[in-house]
Amino acid sequence: IHSTMTKTLLLLTALSLILGCISASSSSPPTASIQGRLRLPDPAASLNSTRITLNDGSFTTYTQPNGDFIFHRVPPGVHLLDVQSRQHHFSQVKIQLLEDAMDSPKCIEYVYPGAPKQAMPHPLELTAHASYEYYEKRQGFSIFSIFKNPMILMMLFTGGMLFLMPKMMEDMDPEQKEMMQKQMEFQQDPSKMLSSMLKGLTGAGDDDEGDSYVPIERKPSAKAGGKTVRRGKRD
């Protein structure tokens, strides 16, 4: 009797496990595999092992030496595929998996975020659009690069003015020379320049000159026909 009860319990346990597995498999959502290949514009160039992610790292895989990759057990929904390459720029792909058509995912390619979308078939074929450049090539020496220096330009301008100013002064009128000399004096002494500007704004210089000017009354001379009066000394 004991052995019969043991066998019965074992059969019931096995049946419950089988039923549980069947119910779990029937209740779990369907999954699919997403696969593709990375390529370079130059077929002779080799591609290093590259990390590829779905949904910002929810699923991760790496490429094989020939560039193939695959994601297993991907649930239905909308997934975003990114190629995490440090050397080449690949398109971003949005993949839609429907429960009714898990074997035929819909894939949309974006060359860069915000670019016009375009449909692409599955399995994916992604070709690098460009290569990243982290360093600039060192330029060789050029004589023209000297003239890009602001200090050199200022020195050349100053030297040219020193060479041309004497020739320009020769062709000037005396009044223009005098005005030029005054301007040079003002530049050497900023206080004079400020005082002259203040006088020009307020008109103080003109008033002073007007006040200081006094008409002189001239007496008629003997040559002009005037009479002179002599006064004698008092005793």
PDB file of C-alpha atoms in Angstrom:
ATOM      1  CA  ILE A   1       0.000   0.000   0.000  1.00  0.00           C
ATOM      2  CA  HIS A   2       2.814   2.372   0.874  1.00  0.00           C
ATOM      3  CA  SER A   3       4.525   1.866  -2.490  1.00  0.00           C
ATOM      4  CA  THR A   4       1.232   2.411  -4.314  1.00  0.00           C
ATOM      5  CA  MET A   5       0.696   5.728  -2.543  1.00  0.00           C
ATOM      6  CA  THR A   6       4.263   6.795  -3.344  1.00  0.00           C
ATOM      7  CA  LYS A   7       3.807   6.078  -7.042  1.00  0.00           C
ATOM      8  CA  THR A   8       0.517   7.966  -7.047  1.00  0.00           C
ATOM      9  CA  LEU A   9       2.138  11.019  -5.460  1.00  0.00           C
ATOM     10  CA  LEU A  10       4.964  10.952  -7.997  1.00  0.00           C
ATOM     11  CA  LEU A  11       2.518  10.789 -10.889  1.00  0.00           C
ATOM     12  CA  LEU A  12       0.506  13.702  -9.508  1.00  0.00           C
ATOM     13  CA  THR A  13       3.671  15.753  -9.050  1.00  0.00           C
ATOM     14  CA  ALA A  14       4.811  15.070 -12.601  1.00  0.00           C
ATOM     15  CA  LEU A  15       1.401  15.930 -13.997  1.00  0.00           C
ATOM     16  CA  SER A  16       1.325  19.204 -12.056  1.00  0.00           C
ATOM     17  CA  LEU A  17       4.774  20.141 -13.337  1.00  0.00           C
ATOM     18  CA  ILE A  18       3.792  19.402 -16.921  1.00  0.00           C
ATOM     19  CA  LEU A  19       0.582  21.389 -16.605  1.00  0.00           C
ATOM     20  CA  GLY A  20       2.485  24.281 -15.025  1.00  0.00           C
ATOM     21  CA  CYS A  21       5.012  24.341 -17.870  1.00  0.00           C
ATOM     22  CA  ILE A  22       2.234  24.248 -20.456  1.00  0.00           C
ATOM     23  CA  SER A  23       0.333  27.079 -18.766  1.00  0.00           C
ATOM     24  CA  ALA A  24       3.501  29.154 -18.386  1.00  0.00           C
ATOM     25  CA  SER A  25       4.421  28.720 -22.035  1.00  0.00           C
ATOM     26  CA  SER A  26       0.910  29.601 -23.127  1.00  0.00           C
ATOM     27  CA  SER A  27       0.738  32.712 -20.902  1.00  0.00           C
ATOM     28  CA  SER A  28       4.244  34.118 -21.753  1.00  0.00           C
ATOM     29  CA  PRO A  29       4.315  36.640 -24.656  1.00  0.00           C
ATOM     30  CA  PRO A  30       5.932  35.590 -27.924  1.00  0.00           C
ATOM     31  CA  THR A  31       9.477  36.638 -28.649  1.00  0.00           C
ATOM     32  CA  ALA A  32      11.538  37.062 -31.778  1.00  0.00           C
ATOM     33  CA  SER A  33      15.142  37.472 -32.872  1.00  0.00           C
ATOM     34  CA  ILE A  34      16.548  40.624 -34.464  1.00  0.00           C
ATOM     35  CA  GLN A  35      19.636  40.198 -36.564  1.00  0.00           C
ATOM     36  CA  GLY A  36      21.717  42.169 -38.996  1.00  0.00           C
ATOM     37  CA  ARG A  37      25.197  43.086 -40.181  1.00  0.00           C
ATOM     38  CA  LEU A  38      27.497  46.113 -40.003  1.00  0.00           C
ATOM     39  CA  ARG A  39      29.515  47.134 -43.048  1.00  0.00           C
ATOM     40  CA  LEU A  40      32.170  49.689 -43.896  1.00  0.00           C
ATOM     41  CA  PRO A  41      32.334  51.702 -47.140  1.00  0.00           C
ATOM     42  CA  ASP A  42      35.679  50.068 -47.903  1.00  0.00           C
ATOM     43  CA  PRO A  43      35.173  46.302 -48.153  1.00  0.00           C
ATOM     44  CA  ALA A  44      38.857  45.698 -47.514  1.00  0.00           C
ATOM     45  CA  ALA A  45      38.737  47.508 -44.159  1.00  0.00           C
ATOM     46  CA  SER A  46      38.228  45.433 -41.018  1.00  0.00           C
ATOM     47  CA  LEU A  47      35.617  46.251 -38.390  1.00  0.00           C
ATOM     48  CA  ASN A  48      36.429  45.816 -34.724  1.00  0.00           C
ATOM     49  CA  SER A  49      33.984  44.199 -32.346  1.00  0.00           C
ATOM     50  CA  THR A  50      31.230  46.783 -31.843  1.00  0.00           C
ATOM     51  CA  ARG A  51      28.615  47.033 -29.111  1.00  0.00           C
ATOM     52  CA  ILE A  52      24.980  47.277 -30.239  1.00  0.00           C
ATOM     53  CA  THR A  53      22.104  48.089 -27.901  1.00  0.00           C
ATOM     54  CA  LEU A  54      18.307  48.050 -27.904  1.00  0.00           C
ATOM     55  CA  ASN A  55      16.369  50.642 -25.903  1.00  0.00           C
ATOM     56  CA  ASP A  56      19.442  52.335 -24.408  1.00  0.00           C
ATOM     57  CA  GLY A  57      20.965  49.115 -23.074  1.00  0.00           C
ATOM     58  CA  SER A  58      17.940  46.956 -22.247  1.00  0.00           C
ATOM     59  CA  PHE A  59      19.381  44.420 -24.704  1.00  0.00           C
ATOM     60  CA  THR A  60      23.079  44.295 -25.588  1.00  0.00           C
ATOM     61  CA  THR A  61      25.099  42.301 -28.077  1.00  0.00           C
ATOM     62  CA  TYR A  62      28.429  42.480 -29.929  1.00  0.00           C
ATOM     63  CA  THR A  63      29.294  41.999 -33.555  1.00  0.00           C
ATOM     64  CA  GLN A  64      31.154  38.944 -34.818  1.00  0.00           C
ATOM     65  CA  PRO A  65      34.377  39.271 -36.859  1.00  0.00           C
ATOM     66  CA  ASN A  66      32.344  39.414 -40.084  1.00  0.00           C
ATOM     67  CA  GLY A  67      30.046  42.157 -38.681  1.00  0.00           C
ATOM     68  CA  ASP A  68      26.986  39.972 -37.944  1.00  0.00           C
ATOM     69  CA  PHE A  69      24.938  40.501 -34.771  1.00  0.00           C
ATOM     70  CA  ILE A  70      21.748  39.055 -33.286  1.00  0.00           C
ATOM     71  CA  PHE A  71      19.358  39.746 -30.398  1.00  0.00           C
ATOM     72  CA  HIS A  72      17.488  36.765 -28.926  1.00  0.00           C
ATOM     73  CA  ARG A  73      14.105  36.697 -27.183  1.00  0.00           C
ATOM     74  CA  VAL A  74      13.018  40.230 -27.973  1.00  0.00           C
ATOM     75  CA  PRO A  75       9.416  40.898 -26.837  1.00  0.00           C
ATOM     76  CA  PRO A  76       6.830  42.670 -28.990  1.00  0.00           C
ATOM     77  CA  GLY A  77       6.793  46.451 -29.018  1.00  0.00           C
ATOM     78  CA  VAL A  78       8.819  49.344 -30.432  1.00  0.00           C
ATOM     79  CA  HIS A  79      12.578  49.072 -29.954  1.00  0.00           C
ATOM     80  CA  LEU A  80      15.374  51.526 -30.781  1.00  0.00           C
ATOM     81  CA  LEU A  81      18.650  50.076 -32.082  1.00  0.00           C
ATOM     82  CA  ASP A  82      21.898  52.035 -31.632  1.00  0.00           C
ATOM     83  CA  VAL A  83      25.403  51.166 -32.786  1.00  0.00           C
ATOM     84  CA  GLN A  84      27.858  52.222 -30.072  1.00  0.00           C
ATOM     85  CA  SER A  85      30.892  52.726 -32.286  1.00  0.00           C
ATOM     86  CA  ARG A  86      33.720  55.102 -31.403  1.00  0.00           C
ATOM     87  CA  GLN A  87      35.189  55.115 -34.896  1.00  0.00           C
ATOM     88  CA  HIS A  88      32.250  55.139 -37.329  1.00  0.00           C
ATOM     89  CA  HIS A  89      28.786  56.676 -37.507  1.00  0.00           C
ATOM     90  CA  PHE A  90      25.892  54.287 -38.233  1.00  0.00           C
ATOM     91  CA  SER A  91      22.200  54.939 -38.648  1.00  0.00           C
ATOM     92  CA  GLN A  92      19.697  54.616 -35.834  1.00  0.00           C
ATOM     93  CA  VAL A  93      16.946  52.043 -36.458  1.00  0.00           C
ATOM     94  CA  LYS A  94      13.471  51.887 -34.928  1.00  0.00           C
ATOM     95  CA  ILE A  95      12.032  48.356 -34.940  1.00  0.00           C
ATOM     96  CA  GLN A  96       8.377  47.493 -34.382  1.00  0.00           C
ATOM     97  CA  LEU A  97       7.415  43.941 -33.400  1.00  0.00           C
ATOM     98  CA  LEU A  98       3.729  42.991 -33.514  1.00  0.00           C
ATOM     99  CA  GLU A  99       2.392  39.923 -31.724  1.00  0.00           C
ATOM    100  CA  ASP A 100       0.583  38.833 -34.876  1.00  0.00           C
ATOM    101  CA  ALA A 101       3.698  39.165 -37.067  1.00  0.00           C
ATOM    102  CA  MET A 102       6.768  38.507 -34.939  1.00  0.00           C
ATOM    103  CA  ASP A 103       8.643  36.998 -37.865  1.00  0.00           C
ATOM    104  CA  SER A 104       8.371  40.155 -40.007  1.00  0.00           C
ATOM    105  CA  PRO A 105       9.437  43.197 -37.980  1.00  0.00           C
ATOM    106  CA  LYS A 106       8.988  46.680 -39.417  1.00  0.00           C
ATOM    107  CA  CYS A 107      12.246  48.637 -39.465  1.00  0.00           C
ATOM    108  CA  ILE A 108      12.680  52.403 -40.004  1.00  0.00           C
ATOM    109  CA  GLU A 109      16.123  53.942 -40.486  1.00  0.00           C
ATOM    110  CA  TYR A 110      17.251  57.386 -39.274  1.00  0.00           C
ATOM    111  CA  VAL A 111      20.619  58.530 -40.597  1.00  0.00           C
ATOM    112  CA  TYR A 112      20.826  60.893 -37.592  1.00  0.00           C
ATOM    113  CA  PRO A 113      18.278  62.011 -34.959  1.00  0.00           C
ATOM    114  CA  GLY A 114      15.666  64.185 -36.649  1.00  0.00           C
ATOM    115  CA  ALA A 115      16.569  63.079 -40.187  1.00  0.00           C
ATOM    116  CA  PRO A 116      13.875  61.926 -42.658  1.00  0.00           C
ATOM    117  CA  LYS A 117      12.907  58.317 -42.009  1.00  0.00           C
ATOM    118  CA  GLN A 118      13.115  55.542 -44.560  1.00  0.00           C
ATOM    119  CA  ALA A 119      12.042  51.916 -44.382  1.00  0.00           C
ATOM    120  CA  MET A 120      14.619  49.125 -44.537  1.00  0.00           C
ATOM    121  CA  PRO A 121      14.288  45.333 -44.730  1.00  0.00           C
ATOM    122  CA  HIS A 122      15.089  42.740 -42.075  1.00  0.00           C
ATOM    123  CA  PRO A 123      17.766  41.353 -41.505  1.00  0.00           C
ATOM    124  CA  LEU A 124      19.371  44.760 -41.156  1.00  0.00           C
ATOM    125  CA  GLU A 125      22.243  45.949 -43.358  1.00  0.00           C
ATOM    126  CA  LEU A 126      23.898  48.996 -41.793  1.00  0.00           C
ATOM    127  CA  THR A 127      26.731  50.771 -43.590  1.00  0.00           C
ATOM    128  CA  ALA A 128      28.873  53.405 -41.888  1.00  0.00           C
ATOM    129  CA  HIS A 129      28.146  56.928 -43.135  1.00  0.00           C
ATOM    130  CA  ALA A 130      31.281  58.644 -41.827  1.00  0.00           C
ATOM    131  CA  SER A 131      34.291  58.248 -39.587  1.00  0.00           C
ATOM    132  CA  TYR A 132      34.899  60.240 -36.409  1.00  0.00           C
ATOM    133  CA  GLU A 133      37.936  62.488 -36.324  1.00  0.00           C
ATOM    134  CA  TYR A 134      39.175  63.245 -32.810  1.00  0.00           C
ATOM    135  CA  TYR A 135      42.426  64.982 -33.767  1.00  0.00           C
ATOM    136  CA  GLU A 136      43.310  67.646 -36.291  1.00  0.00           C
ATOM    137  CA  LYS A 137      46.214  67.141 -38.631  1.00  0.00           C
ATOM    138  CA  ARG A 138      49.208  69.257 -37.747  1.00  0.00           C
ATOM    139  CA  GLN A 139      49.791  71.885 -40.409  1.00  0.00           C
ATOM    140  CA  GLY A 140      53.263  72.532 -41.751  1.00  0.00           C
ATOM    141  CA  PHE A 141      55.132  75.815 -41.633  1.00  0.00           C
ATOM    142  CA  SER A 142      53.860  78.516 -43.962  1.00  0.00           C
ATOM    143  CA  ILE A 143      55.202  82.014 -44.446  1.00  0.00           C
ATOM    144  CA  PHE A 144      51.655  83.322 -44.743  1.00  0.00           C
ATOM    145  CA  SER A 145      50.850  82.135 -41.225  1.00  0.00           C
ATOM    146  CA  ILE A 146      53.126  84.911 -39.894  1.00  0.00           C
ATOM    147  CA  PHE A 147      50.812  87.571 -41.281  1.00  0.00           C
ATOM    148  CA  LYS A 148      47.915  86.096 -39.283  1.00  0.00           C
ATOM    149  CA  ASN A 149      49.578  87.232 -36.071  1.00  0.00           C
ATOM    150  CA  PRO A 150      48.025  90.521 -34.830  1.00  0.00           C
ATOM    151  CA  MET A 151      51.329  91.725 -33.382  1.00  0.00           C
ATOM    152  CA  ILE A 152      53.070  91.319 -36.735  1.00  0.00           C
ATOM    153  CA  LEU A 153      50.302  93.272 -38.459  1.00  0.00           C
ATOM    154  CA  MET A 154      50.598  96.106 -35.929  1.00  0.00           C
ATOM    155  CA  MET A 155      54.370  96.259 -36.395  1.00  0.00           C
ATOM    156  CA  LEU A 156      54.027  96.391 -40.175  1.00  0.00           C
ATOM    157  CA  PHE A 157      51.415  99.132 -39.952  1.00  0.00           C
ATOM    158  CA  THR A 158      53.582 101.196 -37.582  1.00  0.00           C
ATOM    159  CA  GLY A 159      56.642 100.791 -39.802  1.00  0.00           C
ATOM    160  CA  GLY A 160      54.658 101.825 -42.875  1.00  0.00           C
ATOM    161  CA  MET A 161      53.344 104.923 -41.145  1.00  0.00           C
ATOM    162  CA  LEU A 162      56.858 105.910 -40.018  1.00  0.00           C
ATOM    163  CA  PHE A 163      58.061 105.561 -43.603  1.00  0.00           C
ATOM    164  CA  LEU A 164      55.162 107.434 -45.198  1.00  0.00           C
ATOM    165  CA  MET A 165      54.638 110.253 -42.689  1.00  0.00           C
ATOM    166  CA  PRO A 166      57.764 112.295 -43.634  1.00  0.00           C
ATOM    167  CA  LYS A 167      56.797 112.154 -47.312  1.00  0.00           C
ATOM    168  CA  MET A 168      53.267 113.211 -46.490  1.00  0.00           C
ATOM    169  CA  MET A 169      54.575 116.105 -44.384  1.00  0.00           C
ATOM    170  CA  GLU A 170      56.632 117.417 -47.308  1.00  0.00           C
ATOM    171  CA  ASP A 171      53.545 117.917 -49.458  1.00  0.00           C
ATOM    172  CA  MET A 172      51.572 119.689 -46.721  1.00  0.00           C
ATOM    173  CA  ASP A 173      50.985 123.419 -46.398  1.00  0.00           C
ATOM    174  CA  PRO A 174      52.546 125.260 -43.440  1.00  0.00           C
ATOM    175  CA  GLU A 175      49.142 125.572 -41.761  1.00  0.00           C
ATOM    176  CA  GLN A 176      48.495 121.841 -42.121  1.00  0.00           C
ATOM    177  CA  LYS A 177      51.958 121.100 -40.725  1.00  0.00           C
ATOM    178  CA  GLU A 178      51.246 123.321 -37.740  1.00  0.00           C
ATOM    179  CA  MET A 179      47.914 121.592 -37.135  1.00  0.00           C
ATOM    180  CA  MET A 180      49.606 118.196 -37.400  1.00  0.00           C
ATOM    181  CA  GLN A 181      52.257 119.221 -34.885  1.00  0.00           C
ATOM    182  CA  LYS A 182      49.576 120.402 -32.462  1.00  0.00           C
ATOM    183  CA  GLN A 183      47.739 117.110 -32.802  1.00  0.00           C
ATOM    184  CA  MET A 184      50.971 115.231 -32.114  1.00  0.00           C
ATOM    185  CA  GLU A 185      51.553 117.361 -29.010  1.00  0.00           C
ATOM    186  CA  PHE A 186      48.030 116.632 -27.825  1.00  0.00           C
ATOM    187  CA  GLN A 187      48.600 112.936 -28.327  1.00  0.00           C
ATOM    188  CA  GLN A 188      51.782 113.091 -26.275  1.00  0.00           C
ATOM    189  CA  ASP A 189      50.052 115.049 -23.492  1.00  0.00           C
ATOM    190  CA  PRO A 190      46.458 113.828 -22.970  1.00  0.00           C
ATOM    191  CA  SER A 191      45.776 116.590 -20.426  1.00  0.00           C
ATOM    192  CA  LYS A 192      46.139 119.250 -23.128  1.00  0.00           C
ATOM    193  CA  MET A 193      43.790 117.359 -25.373  1.00  0.00           C
ATOM    194  CA  LEU A 194      41.154 117.138 -22.642  1.00  0.00           C
ATOM    195  CA  SER A 195      41.488 120.815 -21.775  1.00  0.00           C
ATOM    196  CA  SER A 196      41.139 121.873 -25.409  1.00  0.00           C
ATOM    197  CA  MET A 197      38.094 119.660 -25.810  1.00  0.00           C
ATOM    198  CA  LEU A 198      36.490 121.144 -22.693  1.00  0.00           C
ATOM    199  CA  LYS A 199      37.204 124.668 -23.920  1.00  0.00           C
ATOM    200  CA  GLY A 200      35.689 123.857 -27.284  1.00  0.00           C
ATOM    201  CA  LEU A 201      32.540 122.468 -25.631  1.00  0.00           C
ATOM    202  CA  THR A 202      32.034 125.256 -23.092  1.00  0.00           C
ATOM    203  CA  GLY A 203      33.364 128.169 -25.202  1.00  0.00           C
ATOM    204  CA  ALA A 204      35.467 129.373 -22.281  1.00  0.00           C
ATOM    205  CA  GLY A 205      38.445 130.105 -24.503  1.00  0.00           C
ATOM    206  CA  ASP A 206      36.470 132.490 -26.704  1.00  0.00           C
ATOM    207  CA  ASP A 207      35.091 134.388 -23.720  1.00  0.00           C
ATOM    208  CA  ASP A 208      38.511 134.769 -22.183  1.00  0.00           C
ATOM    209  CA  GLU A 209      39.879 136.084 -25.415  1.00  0.00           C
ATOM    210  CA  GLY A 210      36.944 138.482 -25.729  1.00  0.00           C
ATOM    211  CA  ASP A 211      37.384 139.750 -22.169  1.00  0.00           C
ATOM    212  CA  SER A 212      41.100 140.144 -22.491  1.00  0.00           C
ATOM    213  CA  TYR A 213      40.810 142.137 -25.689  1.00  0.00           C
ATOM    214  CA  VAL A 214      40.690 145.869 -24.912  1.00  0.00           C
ATOM    215  CA  PRO A 215      40.666 148.459 -27.708  1.00  0.00           C
ATOM    216  CA  ILE A 216      43.561 150.875 -27.522  1.00  0.00           C
ATOM    217  CA  GLU A 217      42.784 154.516 -28.143  1.00  0.00           C
ATOM    218  CA  ARG A 218      45.430 156.121 -30.211  1.00  0.00           C
ATOM    219  CA  LYS A 219      46.262 159.792 -29.839  1.00  0.00           C
ATOM    220  CA  PRO A 220      46.764 161.888 -32.952  1.00  0.00           C
ATOM    221  CA  SER A 221      50.365 162.370 -33.791  1.00  0.00           C
ATOM    222  CA  ALA A 222      52.062 165.453 -35.134  1.00  0.00           C
ATOM    223  CA  LYS A 223      52.742 163.811 -38.420  1.00  0.00           C
ATOM    224  CA  ALA A 224      49.036 163.234 -38.975  1.00  0.00           C
ATOM    225  CA  GLY A 225      48.339 166.960 -38.560  1.00  0.00           C
ATOM    226  CA  GLY A 226      47.432 166.933 -34.943  1.00  0.00           C
ATOM    227  CA  LYS A 227      48.432 169.565 -32.528  1.00  0.00           C
ATOM    228  CA  THR A 228      50.580 168.922 -29.550  1.00  0.00           C
ATOM    229  CA  VAL A 229      50.225 170.929 -26.414  1.00  0.00           C
ATOM    230  CA  ARG A 230      53.163 171.589 -24.273  1.00  0.00           C
ATOM    231  CA  ARG A 231      52.752 172.381 -20.688  1.00  0.00           C
ATOM    232  CA  GLY A 232      55.240 174.422 -18.884  1.00  0.00           C
ATOM    233  CA  LYS A 233      56.568 173.763 -15.497  1.00  0.00           C
ATOM    234  CA  ARG A 234      55.137 175.573 -12.640  1.00  0.00           C
ATOM    235  CA  ASP A 235      57.328 177.780 -10.738  1.00  0.00           C
TER     236      ASP A 235
END
